Amino acid sequence: MKVAFTFPGQGSQAVGMGKELADAFPEAKAVFQEVDDALDQKLSDVMWNGPEAELTLTANAQPALMAVSLAAIRVLQARGVDLAEKVSFVAGHSLGEYSALAAAGSLNIGTAARLLRIRGNAMQSAVPVGQGAMAALLGLDFETACEIDKEAAQGEVCEVANDNAPGQVVVSGHLAAIQRAVEIAKARGARRAVMLPVSAPFHCSLMAPAADAMASALSNADIKAPVVPLVANVLAQPISDPGEIRRRLVEQVTGTVRWRESVTWLAENGVDTFFEIGSGKVLTGMVKRIAKDAKGIAVNSAQDIDAVLETFGAGAVAAQ
């Protein structure tokens, strides 16, 4: 068995996430307190009690999702799961890269939370509300989506933001260009082409102001070499050098999340078990579409923790 830990991105948030872990495990509760302290905000209260609209705000959703992922990681570590021994690679979808790096010891949790708060605010403010948009093109491959982008742009920005899985590509850019892309995709035989309910056009060149903000924030951040390599979104290749990690996290703000290629690379390099650590199971579903022979397991409850321990032969340990 060769294992990768993957970490979800925005869209996987839900009111109540992480509450079961906090109630069951003191290590998890301590992580949520650590994030609250780092942000000087009772973010855990928003996570567990809502309102949903407040949790969904980009500046809240990003550190909140990281907190759930790291709560699960701390519980696993306390029960003998050493990433350096048990895990070959980490990878995260968009903001999930920060969770992956924190899990692998490259960032401490407080630093990751503060960086994600800056990132969320910067991405939200990079484009005035109503000027940008994103859309999912389902049933078309990456190459076709790129052709549609070029046709739809007409002098505006229209770019592939997420290459998530075979037949699942997300485009991002100016509102009118994305609307044109949806219509062109339908004409090109897309199974579905739908506008997404997002607050900004993430992962396209319109995010350049946010990339500048992250370059400044990351230049001052303490980043160590991770104990296992990170398969970077913008490369679909593993990296470990702190300087390169900084550069790729900046590039990631405007660049394509190459998730399909990342999972393909991991599978081709022997990974047969993907644990999705954190809220939801979006990445687990993608793994099943990308690497059909691999096993995908979502880990976000006490029962899931026991399943991981059993997989590693550590034996289930009852929650305290």
Tab-separated table of N, CA and C in Angstrom, residues 79-164:
chain	number	residue	atom	x	y	z
A	79	ARG	N	-2.339	9.281	17.636
A	79	ARG	CA	-2.576	7.839	17.711
A	79	ARG	C	-1.571	7.045	16.877
A	80	GLY	N	-0.427	7.677	16.613
A	80	GLY	CA	0.690	6.937	16.052
A	80	GLY	C	0.867	6.989	14.551
A	81	VAL	N	0.085	7.800	13.856
A	81	VAL	CA	0.242	7.904	12.402
A	81	VAL	C	1.269	9.002	12.104
A	82	ASP	N	2.474	8.584	11.781
A	82	ASP	CA	3.568	9.491	11.445
A	82	ASP	C	3.583	9.666	9.928
A	83	LEU	N	3.315	10.900	9.472
A	83	LEU	CA	3.246	11.113	8.021
A	83	LEU	C	4.529	10.688	7.327
A	84	ALA	N	5.663	10.995	7.923
A	84	ALA	CA	6.940	10.673	7.282
A	84	ALA	C	7.102	9.176	7.070
A	85	GLU	N	6.479	8.373	7.933
A	85	GLU	CA	6.590	6.917	7.822
A	85	GLU	C	5.473	6.302	6.992
A	86	LYS	N	4.269	6.861	7.106
A	86	LYS	CA	3.086	6.199	6.549
A	86	LYS	C	2.620	6.757	5.217
A	87	VAL	N	3.009	8.000	4.903
A	87	VAL	CA	2.448	8.712	3.751
A	87	VAL	C	3.572	9.061	2.777
A	88	SER	N	3.330	8.844	1.494
A	88	SER	CA	4.349	9.119	0.483
A	88	SER	C	4.285	10.543	-0.052
A	89	PHE	N	3.061	11.072	-0.199
A	89	PHE	CA	2.872	12.420	-0.747
A	89	PHE	C	1.665	13.064	-0.091
A	90	VAL	N	1.650	14.406	-0.108
A	90	VAL	CA	0.451	15.164	0.224
A	90	VAL	C	0.091	16.033	-0.976
A	91	ALA	N	-1.195	16.365	-1.081
A	91	ALA	CA	-1.671	17.259	-2.143
A	91	ALA	C	-2.951	17.912	-1.652
A	92	GLY	N	-3.178	19.137	-2.081
A	92	GLY	CA	-4.398	19.833	-1.684
A	92	GLY	C	-5.004	20.564	-2.852
A	93	HIS	N	-6.331	20.640	-2.867
A	93	HIS	CA	-7.047	21.311	-3.952
A	93	HIS	C	-7.176	22.790	-3.604
A	94	SER	N	-6.442	23.638	-4.336
A	94	SER	CA	-6.471	25.084	-4.130
A	94	SER	C	-6.052	25.415	-2.692
A	95	LEU	N	-6.951	25.974	-1.859
A	95	LEU	CA	-6.567	26.300	-0.482
A	95	LEU	C	-6.072	25.067	0.263
A	96	GLY	N	-6.487	23.874	-0.187
A	96	GLY	CA	-6.057	22.630	0.444
A	96	GLY	C	-4.549	22.441	0.426
A	97	GLU	N	-3.837	23.165	-0.445
A	97	GLU	CA	-2.368	23.081	-0.420
A	97	GLU	C	-1.813	23.603	0.902
A	98	TYR	N	-2.465	24.614	1.465
A	98	TYR	CA	-2.027	25.136	2.752
A	98	TYR	C	-2.279	24.097	3.849
A	99	SER	N	-3.408	23.410	3.777
A	99	SER	CA	-3.694	22.331	4.726
A	99	SER	C	-2.665	21.225	4.587
A	100	ALA	N	-2.343	20.866	3.344
A	100	ALA	CA	-1.362	19.806	3.093
A	100	ALA	C	0.000	20.189	3.668
A	101	LEU	N	0.393	21.435	3.468
A	101	LEU	CA	1.689	21.886	3.970
A	101	LEU	C	1.716	21.929	5.494
A	102	ALA	N	0.608	22.341	6.106
A	102	ALA	CA	0.542	22.340	7.569
A	102	ALA	C	0.594	20.911	8.097
A	103	ALA	N	-0.094	19.993	7.429
A	103	ALA	CA	-0.078	18.594	7.850
A	103	ALA	C	1.328	18.019	7.778
A	104	ALA	N	2.078	18.437	6.770
A	104	ALA	CA	3.428	17.912	6.554
A	104	ALA	C	4.507	18.706	7.284
A	105	GLY	N	4.097	19.618	8.165
A	105	GLY	CA	5.060	20.333	8.992
A	105	GLY	C	5.758	21.495	8.321
A	106	SER	N	5.302	21.888	7.127
A	106	SER	CA	5.928	23.001	6.419
A	106	SER	C	5.473	24.344	6.973
A	107	LEU	N	4.197	24.412	7.373
A	107	LEU	CA	3.612	25.599	7.996
A	107	LEU	C	3.055	25.207	9.350
A	108	ASN	N	3.131	26.105	10.348
A	108	ASN	CA	2.377	25.816	11.565
A	108	ASN	C	0.926	26.251	11.367
A	109	ILE	N	0.052	25.765	12.210
A	109	ILE	CA	-1.385	25.971	11.998
A	109	ILE	C	-1.761	27.444	12.062
A	110	GLY	N	-1.194	28.182	13.012
A	110	GLY	CA	-1.512	29.598	13.115
A	110	GLY	C	-1.092	30.373	11.879
A	111	THR	N	0.087	30.065	11.355
A	111	THR	CA	0.566	30.722	10.135
A	111	THR	C	-0.343	30.386	8.963
A	112	ALA	N	-0.725	29.119	8.832
A	112	ALA	CA	-1.612	28.711	7.738
A	112	ALA	C	-2.942	29.438	7.826
A	113	ALA	N	-3.488	29.565	9.036
A	113	ALA	CA	-4.769	30.248	9.209
A	113	ALA	C	-4.667	31.721	8.801
A	114	ARG	N	-3.606	32.379	9.237
A	114	ARG	CA	-3.451	33.801	8.904
A	114	ARG	C	-3.224	34.000	7.406
A	115	LEU	N	-2.432	33.125	6.792
A	115	LEU	CA	-2.211	33.228	5.344
A	115	LEU	C	-3.511	33.023	4.581
A	116	LEU	N	-4.324	32.078	5.023
A	116	LEU	CA	-5.585	31.818	4.330
A	116	LEU	C	-6.587	32.951	4.536
A	117	ARG	N	-6.537	33.616	5.673
A	117	ARG	CA	-7.392	34.785	5.868
A	117	ARG	C	-6.982	35.895	4.897
A	118	ILE	N	-5.677	36.125	4.766
A	118	ILE	CA	-5.180	37.123	3.803
A	118	ILE	C	-5.575	36.707	2.388
A	119	ARG	N	-5.383	35.439	2.071
A	119	ARG	CA	-5.690	34.925	0.737
A	119	ARG	C	-7.176	35.092	0.416
A	120	GLY	N	-8.027	34.734	1.366
A	120	GLY	CA	-9.464	34.851	1.135
A	120	GLY	C	-9.887	36.286	0.899
A	121	ASN	N	-9.402	37.203	1.745
A	121	ASN	CA	-9.749	38.615	1.576
A	121	ASN	C	-9.212	39.160	0.255
A	122	ALA	N	-7.970	38.779	-0.088
A	122	ALA	CA	-7.350	39.291	-1.313
A	122	ALA	C	-8.068	38.772	-2.556
A	123	MET	N	-8.456	37.509	-2.548
A	123	MET	CA	-9.152	36.944	-3.705
A	123	MET	C	-10.540	37.569	-3.859
A	124	GLN	N	-11.208	37.823	-2.725
A	124	GLN	CA	-12.539	38.413	-2.781
A	124	GLN	C	-12.503	39.836	-3.319
A	125	SER	N	-11.461	40.583	-2.943
A	125	SER	CA	-11.412	42.002	-3.311
A	125	SER	C	-10.698	42.258	-4.641
A	126	ALA	N	-10.145	41.225	-5.263
A	126	ALA	CA	-9.365	41.422	-6.487
A	126	ALA	C	-10.217	41.900	-7.654
A	127	VAL	N	-11.477	41.481	-7.693
A	127	VAL	CA	-12.374	41.816	-8.799
A	127	VAL	C	-13.687	42.344	-8.222
A	128	PRO	N	-14.172	43.499	-8.667
A	128	PRO	CA	-15.442	44.012	-8.158
A	128	PRO	C	-16.570	43.000	-8.349
A	129	VAL	N	-17.445	42.910	-7.361
A	129	VAL	CA	-18.561	41.958	-7.417
A	129	VAL	C	-19.388	42.199	-8.676
A	130	GLY	N	-19.701	41.120	-9.384
A	130	GLY	CA	-20.516	41.197	-10.594
A	130	GLY	C	-19.729	41.268	-11.879
A	131	GLN	N	-18.405	41.507	-11.785
A	131	GLN	CA	-17.598	41.604	-13.001
A	131	GLN	C	-17.005	40.266	-13.431
A	132	GLY	N	-16.878	39.344	-12.488
A	132	GLY	CA	-16.288	38.051	-12.806
A	132	GLY	C	-17.267	36.920	-12.564
A	133	ALA	N	-16.909	35.727	-13.082
A	133	ALA	CA	-17.777	34.560	-12.918
A	133	ALA	C	-16.976	33.291	-13.167
A	134	MET	N	-17.570	32.160	-12.781
A	134	MET	CA	-16.993	30.846	-13.062
A	134	MET	C	-18.113	29.932	-13.539
A	135	ALA	N	-17.740	28.932	-14.320
A	135	ALA	CA	-18.733	27.978	-14.817
A	135	ALA	C	-18.115	26.597	-14.907
A	136	ALA	N	-18.923	25.581	-14.678
A	136	ALA	CA	-18.497	24.188	-14.824
A	136	ALA	C	-18.918	23.673	-16.192
A	137	LEU	N	-17.959	23.103	-16.907
A	137	LEU	CA	-18.230	22.478	-18.204
A	137	LEU	C	-18.095	20.971	-18.005
A	138	LEU	N	-19.206	20.272	-18.028
A	138	LEU	CA	-19.230	18.844	-17.718
A	138	LEU	C	-19.405	18.024	-18.986
A	139	GLY	N	-18.600	16.978	-19.090
A	139	GLY	CA	-18.693	16.100	-20.257
A	139	GLY	C	-17.759	16.486	-21.381
A	140	LEU	N	-16.905	17.469	-21.150
A	140	LEU	CA	-15.913	17.872	-22.152
A	140	LEU	C	-14.513	17.672	-21.574
A	141	ASP	N	-13.543	17.356	-22.440
A	141	ASP	CA	-12.185	17.168	-21.934
A	141	ASP	C	-11.457	18.511	-21.837
A	142	PHE	N	-10.280	18.466	-21.244
A	142	PHE	CA	-9.504	19.669	-20.977
A	142	PHE	C	-9.156	20.405	-22.271
A	143	GLU	N	-8.750	19.666	-23.284
A	143	GLU	CA	-8.348	20.289	-24.553
A	143	GLU	C	-9.515	21.041	-25.188
A	144	THR	N	-10.700	20.440	-25.156
A	144	THR	CA	-11.876	21.104	-25.723
A	144	THR	C	-12.217	22.356	-24.927
A	145	ALA	N	-12.092	22.275	-23.595
A	145	ALA	CA	-12.361	23.441	-22.757
A	145	ALA	C	-11.411	24.589	-23.097
A	146	CYS	N	-10.150	24.268	-23.373
A	146	CYS	CA	-9.179	25.305	-23.754
A	146	CYS	C	-9.570	25.959	-25.081
A	147	GLU	N	-10.052	25.170	-26.023
A	147	GLU	CA	-10.521	25.723	-27.306
A	147	GLU	C	-11.715	26.652	-27.085
A	148	ILE	N	-12.623	26.244	-26.215
A	148	ILE	CA	-13.798	27.064	-25.914
A	148	ILE	C	-13.385	28.381	-25.278
A	149	ASP	N	-12.401	28.326	-24.374
A	149	ASP	CA	-11.899	29.545	-23.738
A	149	ASP	C	-11.449	30.569	-24.770
A	150	LYS	N	-10.659	30.094	-25.732
A	150	LYS	CA	-10.122	31.007	-26.744
A	150	LYS	C	-11.245	31.627	-27.575
A	151	GLU	N	-12.236	30.806	-27.907
A	151	GLU	CA	-13.356	31.294	-28.718
A	151	GLU	C	-14.218	32.280	-27.936
A	152	ALA	N	-14.370	32.025	-26.635
A	152	ALA	CA	-15.280	32.836	-25.820
A	152	ALA	C	-14.660	34.146	-25.347
A	153	ALA	N	-13.330	34.222	-25.314
A	153	ALA	CA	-12.666	35.367	-24.683
A	153	ALA	C	-13.021	36.696	-25.347
A	154	GLN	N	-12.840	36.789	-26.654
A	154	GLN	CA	-13.173	38.005	-27.407
A	154	GLN	C	-12.601	39.261	-26.724
A	155	GLY	N	-11.330	39.171	-26.352
A	155	GLY	CA	-10.663	40.317	-25.739
A	155	GLY	C	-10.804	40.390	-24.233
A	156	GLU	N	-11.610	39.512	-23.655
A	156	GLU	CA	-11.750	39.456	-22.200
A	156	GLU	C	-11.024	38.215	-21.667
A	157	VAL	N	-11.056	38.037	-20.348
A	157	VAL	CA	-10.417	36.871	-19.730
A	157	VAL	C	-11.403	35.714	-19.664
A	158	CYS	N	-10.965	34.568	-20.184
A	158	CYS	CA	-11.716	33.322	-20.068
A	158	CYS	C	-10.678	32.205	-20.055
A	159	GLU	N	-10.469	31.588	-18.874
A	159	GLU	CA	-9.373	30.640	-18.697
A	159	GLU	C	-9.830	29.425	-17.899
A	160	VAL	N	-9.136	28.306	-18.100
A	160	VAL	CA	-9.428	27.117	-17.292
A	160	VAL	C	-8.889	27.341	-15.884
A	161	ALA	N	-9.793	27.277	-14.902
A	161	ALA	CA	-9.416	27.451	-13.502
A	161	ALA	C	-9.111	26.123	-12.833
A	162	ASN	N	-9.926	25.119	-13.123
A	162	ASN	CA	-9.788	23.808	-12.486
A	162	ASN	C	-9.941	22.711	-13.534
A	163	ASP	N	-8.926	21.890	-13.660
A	163	ASP	CA	-9.030	20.647	-14.433
A	163	ASP	C	-9.194	19.550	-13.378
A	164	ASN	N	-10.445	19.311	-12.987
A	164	ASN	CA	-10.711	18.501	-11.796
A	164	ASN	C	-10.641	17.003	-12.033
